[in-house]
N, CA, C and O atoms as a MOPAC input file, in Angstrom:
PM7 MOZYME 1SCF
protein

 N    113.14700 1   -74.22100 1   133.47900 1
 C    113.85800 1   -73.28100 1   134.31500 1
 C    114.12700 1   -72.00600 1   133.50700 1
 O    114.58200 1   -72.06700 1   132.36500 1
 N    113.84500 1   -70.88000 1   134.10100 1
 C    114.03700 1   -69.59900 1   133.42700 1
 C    115.51000 1   -69.23200 1   133.38600 1
 O    116.25600 1   -69.54400 1   134.31400 1
 N    115.93700 1   -68.56300 1   132.30100 1
 C    117.35500 1   -68.16700 1   132.23100 1
 C    117.65300 1   -67.05100 1   133.23400 1
 O    116.79900 1   -66.21500 1   133.53000 1
 N    118.87300 1   -67.05800 1   133.74500 1
 C    119.32600 1   -66.01500 1   134.64700 1
 C    119.68600 1   -64.80200 1   133.80500 1
 O    120.41700 1   -64.93800 1   132.82400 1
 N    119.20000 1   -63.63500 1   134.15400 1
 C    119.45300 1   -62.41800 1   133.39300 1
 C    120.30200 1   -61.44500 1   134.20200 1
 O    120.14500 1   -61.30800 1   135.41500 1
 N    121.20000 1   -60.77800 1   133.49700 1
 C    122.02300 1   -59.72400 1   134.07600 1
 C    121.59800 1   -58.42900 1   133.40200 1
 O    121.48300 1   -58.38000 1   132.17700 1
 N    121.36600 1   -57.38900 1   134.17400 1
 C    120.98300 1   -56.09900 1   133.61200 1
 C    122.21400 1   -55.20700 1   133.54400 1
 O    122.84300 1   -54.91400 1   134.56100 1
 N    122.54800 1   -54.77800 1   132.32700 1
 C    123.75800 1   -54.00100 1   132.10000 1
 C    123.39900 1   -52.72300 1   131.36100 1
 O    122.67700 1   -52.75300 1   130.36400 1
 N    123.90300 1   -51.60800 1   131.85300 1
 C    123.68100 1   -50.32800 1   131.18100 1
 C    124.66200 1   -50.18900 1   130.02000 1
 O    125.86200 1   -50.42400 1   130.16700 1
 N    124.12400 1   -49.80300 1   128.86400 1
 C    124.94400 1   -49.62900 1   127.66900 1
 C    125.49700 1   -48.21000 1   127.63200 1
 O    124.77400 1   -47.24400 1   127.87200 1
 N    126.78300 1   -48.09700 1   127.33100 1
 C    127.43900 1   -46.80600 1   127.28300 1
 C    127.05700 1   -46.02300 1   126.02500 1
 O    127.14900 1   -44.79500 1   126.01100 1
 N    126.63000 1   -46.72100 1   124.97100 1
 C    126.32000 1   -46.02600 1   123.71500 1
 C    124.91100 1   -45.47100 1   123.67400 1
 O    124.71400 1   -44.36000 1   123.18200 1
 N    123.90900 1   -46.21200 1   124.17900 1
 C    122.53800 1   -45.70100 1   124.10500 1
 C    121.94900 1   -45.29600 1   125.45700 1
 O    120.88300 1   -44.68300 1   125.49800 1
 N    122.61800 1   -45.62500 1   126.55700 1
 C    122.15800 1   -45.20700 1   127.88400 1
 C    121.06500 1   -46.07600 1   128.47800 1
 O    120.67300 1   -45.86000 1   129.62500 1
 N    120.55600 1   -47.06000 1   127.72800 1
 C    119.52300 1   -47.95800 1   128.24700 1
 C    120.15400 1   -49.08300 1   129.04900 1
 O    121.30900 1   -49.44500 1   128.82500 1
 N    119.39200 1   -49.63300 1   129.98400 1
 C    119.78100 1   -50.83800 1   130.68800 1
 C    119.15500 1   -52.00900 1   129.94100 1
 O    117.94000 1   -52.05300 1   129.75100 1
 N    119.98900 1   -52.95900 1   129.51600 1
 C    119.54400 1   -54.09500 1   128.72300 1
 C    119.61300 1   -55.37600 1   129.53700 1
 O    120.38900 1   -55.47700 1   130.48700 1
 N    118.79100 1   -56.36400 1   129.15700 1
 C    118.80900 1   -57.69000 1   129.77000 1
 C    119.73200 1   -58.58800 1   128.95700 1
 O    119.57300 1   -58.71200 1   127.74300 1
 N    120.69000 1   -59.20900 1   129.62100 1
 C    121.67100 1   -60.09000 1   128.99000 1
 C    121.58800 1   -61.44600 1   129.68100 1
 O    121.57000 1   -61.51800 1   130.91000 1
 N    121.53700 1   -62.51800 1   128.90000 1
 C    121.48700 1   -63.85200 1   129.50100 1
 C    122.83100 1   -64.20100 1   130.12500 1
 O    123.85700 1   -63.59500 1   129.81600 1
 N    122.80100 1   -65.17600 1   130.99600 1
 C    124.01000 1   -65.61500 1   131.68700 1
 C    125.06100 1   -66.12500 1   130.69600 1
 O    126.25100 1   -65.85600 1   130.86100 1
 N    124.62500 1   -66.85700 1   129.67300 1
 C    125.55900 1   -67.38900 1   128.67300 1
 C    126.22300 1   -66.27100 1   127.87200 1
 O    127.42700 1   -66.31700 1   127.62000 1
 N    125.44100 1   -65.26900 1   127.47100 1
 C    125.99400 1   -64.14000 1   126.72200 1
 C    126.93200 1   -63.30300 1   127.59700 1
 O    127.92800 1   -62.76100 1   127.11900 1
 N    126.59800 1   -63.21000 1   128.87700 1
 C    127.46400 1   -62.48500 1   129.80000 1
 C    128.81600 1   -63.18200 1   129.91300 1
 O    129.85900 1   -62.52900 1   129.90100 1
 N    128.79400 1   -64.52500 1   130.02300 1
 C    130.03600 1   -65.28700 1   130.13100 1
 C    130.86100 1   -65.17600 1   128.85300 1
 O    132.08900 1   -65.10200 1   128.91000 1
 N    130.18800 1   -65.16400 1   127.69500 1
 C    130.89900 1   -65.09300 1   126.41900 1
 C    131.56300 1   -63.72700 1   126.20100 1
 O    132.62800 1   -63.65600 1   125.58700 1
 N    130.95500 1   -62.65300 1   126.68900 1
 C    131.48000 1   -61.32300 1   126.42000 1
 C    132.19200 1   -60.64300 1   127.56200 1
 O    132.55100 1   -59.47000 1   127.45700 1
 N    132.40200 1   -61.34900 1   128.64600 1
 C    132.95200 1   -60.69500 1   129.84100 1
 C    134.37200 1   -60.17600 1   129.65700 1
 O    134.75400 1   -59.21900 1   130.33000 1
 N    135.16200 1   -60.76500 1   128.78000 1
 C    136.54500 1   -60.30600 1   128.59000 1
 C    136.61900 1   -59.05400 1   127.72400 1
 O    137.49800 1   -58.21400 1   127.91500 1
 N    135.69300 1   -58.92900 1   126.77000 1
 C    135.69600 1   -57.77000 1   125.87500 1
 C    134.84800 1   -56.61300 1   126.39500 1
 O    135.04400 1   -55.46400 1   125.99900 1
 N    133.90500 1   -56.92300 1   127.28300 1
 C    133.00200 1   -55.88300 1   127.77600 1
 C    131.87300 1   -55.58400 1   126.81000 1
 O    131.21600 1   -54.54900 1   126.91700 1
 N    131.64600 1   -56.48600 1   125.86400 1
 C    130.54300 1   -56.35400 1   124.89600 1
 C    129.64700 1   -57.57800 1   125.04100 1
 O    130.11700 1   -58.71600 1   125.04100 1
 N    128.35600 1   -57.32100 1   125.16500 1
 C    127.39800 1   -58.38900 1   125.41800 1
 C    126.21700 1   -58.24800 1   124.46900 1
 O    125.79400 1   -57.13100 1   124.16800 1
 N    125.67700 1   -59.37200 1   123.99400 1
 C    124.48900 1   -59.33100 1   123.16100 1
 C    123.26900 1   -59.45200 1   124.06800 1
 O    123.11100 1   -60.43900 1   124.78600 1
 N    122.41500 1   -58.44100 1   124.02700 1
 C    121.20900 1   -58.41700 1   124.85400 1
 C    120.12600 1   -59.29300 1   124.23000 1
 O    120.24900 1   -59.72000 1   123.08200 1
 N    119.07200 1   -59.55400 1   124.98900 1
 C    117.97800 1   -60.38600 1   124.47200 1
 C    117.27400 1   -59.72300 1   123.29400 1
 O    116.62300 1   -60.40500 1   122.50300 1
 N    117.39500 1   -58.40500 1   123.16700 1
 C    116.78000 1   -57.68600 1   122.04600 1
 C    117.66200 1   -57.71100 1   120.79900 1
 O    117.22800 1   -57.28200 1   119.73000 1
 N    118.90000 1   -58.21000 1   120.92400 1
 C    119.81600 1   -58.26700 1   119.79900 1
 C    120.84000 1   -57.14600 1   119.78700 1
 O    121.79500 1   -57.20400 1   119.01100 1
 N    120.67500 1   -56.14400 1   120.60800 1
 C    121.59800 1   -55.01200 1   120.67300 1
 C    122.92400 1   -55.45900 1   121.29900 1
 O    122.93000 1   -56.20300 1   122.28000 1
 N    124.03900 1   -55.00600 1   120.73200 1
 C    125.34400 1   -55.28400 1   121.33300 1
 C    125.61500 1   -54.19100 1   122.36200 1
 O    125.73700 1   -53.01200 1   122.02900 1
 N    125.70400 1   -54.61300 1   123.60500 1
 C    125.84400 1   -53.69200 1   124.73400 1
 C    127.32400 1   -53.47300 1   125.02300 1
 O    128.07000 1   -54.42100 1   125.27000 1
 N    127.73200 1   -52.22300 1   124.98900 1
 C    129.06700 1   -51.83500 1   125.43900 1
 C    128.87300 1   -51.38800 1   126.89000 1
 O    128.27600 1   -50.34400 1   127.14800 1
 N    129.37800 1   -52.17700 1   127.82300 1
 C    129.09000 1   -51.95800 1   129.23700 1
 C    129.61600 1   -50.61100 1   129.71400 1
 O    130.77100 1   -50.25500 1   129.48000 1
 N    128.74800 1   -49.87700 1   130.38400 1
 C    129.12900 1   -48.61200 1   131.00800 1
 C    129.88600 1   -48.93100 1   132.29400 1
 O    129.76700 1   -50.03800 1   132.81800 1
 N    130.66100 1   -47.97900 1   132.80800 1
 C    131.33500 1   -48.21500 1   134.09200 1
 C    130.31800 1   -48.56600 1   135.18000 1
 O    129.22800 1   -47.99600 1   135.22700 1
 N    130.67500 1   -49.48500 1   136.03100 1
 C    129.74200 1   -49.97500 1   137.03600 1
 C    129.39800 1   -48.93600 1   138.10300 1
 O    128.50500 1   -49.16800 1   138.91700 1
 N    130.08600 1   -47.80200 1   138.11200 1
 C    129.73000 1   -46.74100 1   139.05200 1
 C    128.55600 1   -45.92400 1   138.51700 1
 O    127.96100 1   -45.14100 1   139.25900 1
 N    128.21500 1   -46.09500 1   137.23800 1
 C    127.07100 1   -45.40300 1   136.65000 1
 C    125.78500 1   -46.00000 1   137.20600 1
 O    125.68000 1   -47.21600 1   137.36800 1
 N    124.81800 1   -45.15700 1   137.49700 1
 C    123.53200 1   -45.67000 1   137.95300 1
 C    122.77100 1   -46.26600 1   136.76600 1
 O    123.00400 1   -45.87000 1   135.62400 1
 N    121.86700 1   -47.21100 1   137.02400 1
 C    121.12100 1   -47.81100 1   135.92800 1
 C    120.30000 1   -46.76800 1   135.16300 1
 O    119.76200 1   -45.82700 1   135.74600 1
 N    120.22200 1   -46.95900 1   133.86500 1
 C    119.40700 1   -46.07400 1   133.03700 1
 C    118.00200 1   -46.64500 1   132.90300 1
 O    117.64100 1   -47.59600 1   133.59700 1
 N    117.21700 1   -46.06200 1   132.01000 1
 C    115.88200 1   -46.59700 1   131.73500 1
 C    116.03000 1   -47.98100 1   131.11700 1
 O    116.96000 1   -48.22700 1   130.34900 1
 N    115.11600 1   -48.88100 1   131.45000 1
 C    115.16200 1   -50.22500 1   130.89700 1
 C    114.75100 1   -50.15700 1   129.42800 1
 O    113.78900 1   -49.47400 1   129.07700 1
 N    115.48100 1   -50.86300 1   128.57900 1
 C    115.24300 1   -50.84300 1   127.14400 1
 C    113.84300 1   -51.38000 1   126.83300 1
 O    113.50000 1   -52.48500 1   127.25400 1
 N    113.02700 1   -50.60800 1   126.09700 1
 C    111.66400 1   -51.06300 1   125.79600 1
 C    111.62400 1   -52.30900 1   124.91000 1
 O    110.68700 1   -53.10100 1   125.01100 1
 N    112.61900 1   -52.49600 1   124.04600 1
 C    112.63600 1   -53.67800 1   123.18200 1
 C    112.94100 1   -54.92600 1   124.01100 1
 O    112.31600 1   -55.96800 1   123.81100 1
 N    113.89400 1   -54.83100 1   124.93800 1
 C    114.17200 1   -55.95100 1   125.84500 1
 C    112.92600 1   -56.28900 1   126.66200 1
 O    112.61000 1   -57.46300 1   126.85600 1
 N    112.23100 1   -55.28000 1   127.13200 1
 C    111.01800 1   -55.48800 1   127.92400 1
 C    109.97600 1   -56.24100 1   127.10600 1
 O    109.33700 1   -57.16300 1   127.61200 1
 N    109.80000 1   -55.85200 1   125.83700 1
 C    108.81700 1   -56.52300 1   124.99000 1
 C    109.19800 1   -57.97200 1   124.72800 1
 O    108.33400 1   -58.84900 1   124.72000 1
 N    110.49100 1   -58.23200 1   124.51200 1
 C    110.96000 1   -59.60200 1   124.27600 1
 C    110.72400 1   -60.45400 1   125.51800 1
 O    110.28000 1   -61.59700 1   125.40800 1
 N    111.01500 1   -59.91600 1   126.69000 1
 C    110.83200 1   -60.67400 1   127.92600 1
 C    109.35800 1   -60.90600 1   128.22500 1
 O    108.99000 1   -61.97600 1   128.70900 1
 N    108.52100 1   -59.93700 1   127.95000 1
 C    107.08000 1   -60.11000 1   128.19100 1
 C    106.47100 1   -61.10900 1   127.22000 1
 O    105.55400 1   -61.84300 1   127.58800 1
 N    106.96200 1   -61.14900 1   125.99300 1
 C    106.43500 1   -62.09800 1   125.00700 1
 C    106.75700 1   -63.53100 1   125.40800 1
 O    105.98500 1   -64.44000 1   125.10300 1
 N    107.88300 1   -63.75100 1   126.08500 1
 C    108.27600 1   -65.08900 1   126.50400 1
 C    107.65900 1   -65.51800 1   127.82300 1
 O    107.72500 1   -66.69300 1   128.18500 1
 N    107.05900 1   -64.58000 1   128.54700 1
 C    106.47200 1   -64.89500 1   129.85500 1
 C    105.11200 1   -65.55800 1   129.66500 1
 O    104.36800 1   -65.17300 1   128.76300 1
 N    104.77000 1   -66.54100 1   130.48800 1
 C    103.45800 1   -67.17500 1   130.36100 1
 C    102.35100 1   -66.19500 1   130.72700 1
 O    102.47400 1   -65.43000 1   131.68500 1
 N    101.28700 1   -66.22600 1   129.96700 1
 C    100.14700 1   -65.34900 1   130.22600 1
 C     99.36700 1   -65.87500 1   131.42300 1
 O     99.13900 1   -67.07800 1   131.54400 1
 N     98.96600 1   -64.98400 1   132.28900 1
 C     98.19000 1   -65.38400 1   133.44600 1
 C     96.73900 1   -65.58900 1   133.01800 1
 O     96.18200 1   -64.80400 1   132.25000 1
 N     96.14800 1   -66.65300 1   133.52700 1
 C     94.74400 1   -66.91600 1   133.20900 1
 C     93.88300 1   -65.84700 1   133.85600 1
 O     94.13000 1   -65.42000 1   134.98300 1
 N     92.87700 1   -65.42900 1   133.12500 1
 C     91.99800 1   -64.38900 1   133.65000 1
 C     91.08500 1   -65.00200 1   134.70700 1
 O     90.42800 1   -66.01400 1   134.46100 1
 N     91.05100 1   -64.39500 1   135.85800 1
 C     90.21500 1   -64.86900 1   136.94900 1
 C     88.83700 1   -64.25500 1   136.79200 1
 O     88.72100 1   -63.03500 1   136.68200 1
 N     87.78700 1   -65.07100 1   136.77800 1
 C     86.44600 1   -64.49200 1   136.62900 1
 C     86.10500 1   -63.61100 1   137.82400 1
 O     86.43500 1   -63.92400 1   138.96800 1
 N     85.45500 1   -62.53500 1   137.53400 1
 C     85.09000 1   -61.59500 1   138.59100 1
 C     83.87600 1   -62.11600 1   139.33400 1
 O     82.87900 1   -62.50500 1   138.72600 1
 N     83.96800 1   -62.12000 1   140.63300 1
 C     82.89700 1   -62.64900 1   141.45200 1
 C     81.95000 1   -61.51900 1   141.83300 1
 O     82.36900 1   -60.44700 1   142.27200 1
 N     80.65900 1   -61.79200 1   141.65200 1
 C     79.68300 1   -60.77400 1   142.01000 1
 C     79.56500 1   -60.68800 1   143.52400 1
 O     79.67800 1   -61.68500 1   144.23700 1
 N     79.34300 1   -59.50000 1   143.98000 1
 C     79.21500 1   -59.28700 1   145.40800 1
 C     77.78300 1   -59.57600 1   145.82900 1
 O     76.83000 1   -59.06900 1   145.23600 1
 N     77.64800 1   -60.39500 1   146.85500 1
 C     76.32100 1   -60.75400 1   147.33500 1
 C     75.86100 1   -59.75900 1   148.38400 1
 O     76.64500 1   -59.31700 1   149.22400 1
 N     74.60700 1   -59.41800 1   148.33000 1
 C     74.04000 1   -58.51500 1   149.33700 1
 C     73.72600 1   -59.28600 1   150.59900 1
 O     73.31300 1   -60.44400 1   150.54200 1
 N     73.91500 1   -58.66300 1   151.71000 1
 C     73.59900 1   -59.30000 1   152.98200 1
 C     72.08700 1   -59.33600 1   153.17000 1
 O     71.39300 1   -58.38000 1   152.82300 1
 N     71.58700 1   -60.41900 1   153.70800 1
 C     70.14000 1   -60.60300 1   153.83900 1
 C     69.50800 1   -59.62400 1   154.82700 1
 O     68.41500 1   -59.11300 1   154.58200 1
 N     70.18100 1   -59.36600 1   155.92200 1
 C     69.55700 1   -58.51700 1   156.93600 1
 C     69.38200 1   -57.09200 1   156.42600 1
 O     68.48600 1   -56.38500 1   156.88800 1
 N     70.21700 1   -56.65000 1   155.48100 1
 C     70.06100 1   -55.30600 1   154.92500 1
 C     69.01700 1   -55.27400 1   153.83000 1
 O     68.39200 1   -54.23600 1   153.61400 1
 N     68.81200 1   -56.36300 1   153.14200 1
 C     67.87300 1   -56.37800 1   152.02600 1
 C     66.42100 1   -56.46100 1   152.47300 1
 O     65.53000 1   -56.25200 1   151.65000 1
 N     66.14800 1   -56.75300 1   153.72000 1
 C     64.76700 1   -56.87000 1   154.21500 1
 C     64.14800 1   -55.52300 1   154.53400 1
 O     62.93100 1   -55.44300 1   154.70100 1
 N     64.89300 1   -54.51700 1   154.62000 1
 C     64.34800 1   -53.20000 1   154.99200 1
 C     63.62500 1   -52.57200 1   153.87200 1
 O     63.10700 1   -51.46500 1   154.01600 1

């Protein structure tokens, strides 16, 4: 089962970071959360619109995601009635 993630905008760097549910629960009283990238997020006011997603968090999340198997490309077959001309 994949962890539940909360996206929180950091007041210090302006990025939106991914925070796990457990880290969110641990830091909810102080307003400081450890993101999946290791950055300590100081939560911006919730009226602030989301900022750009943190590239380090994105890389960490993509590295943990299963790679999709490459689907072989199927050759297109020519129709017989057109090939007789």
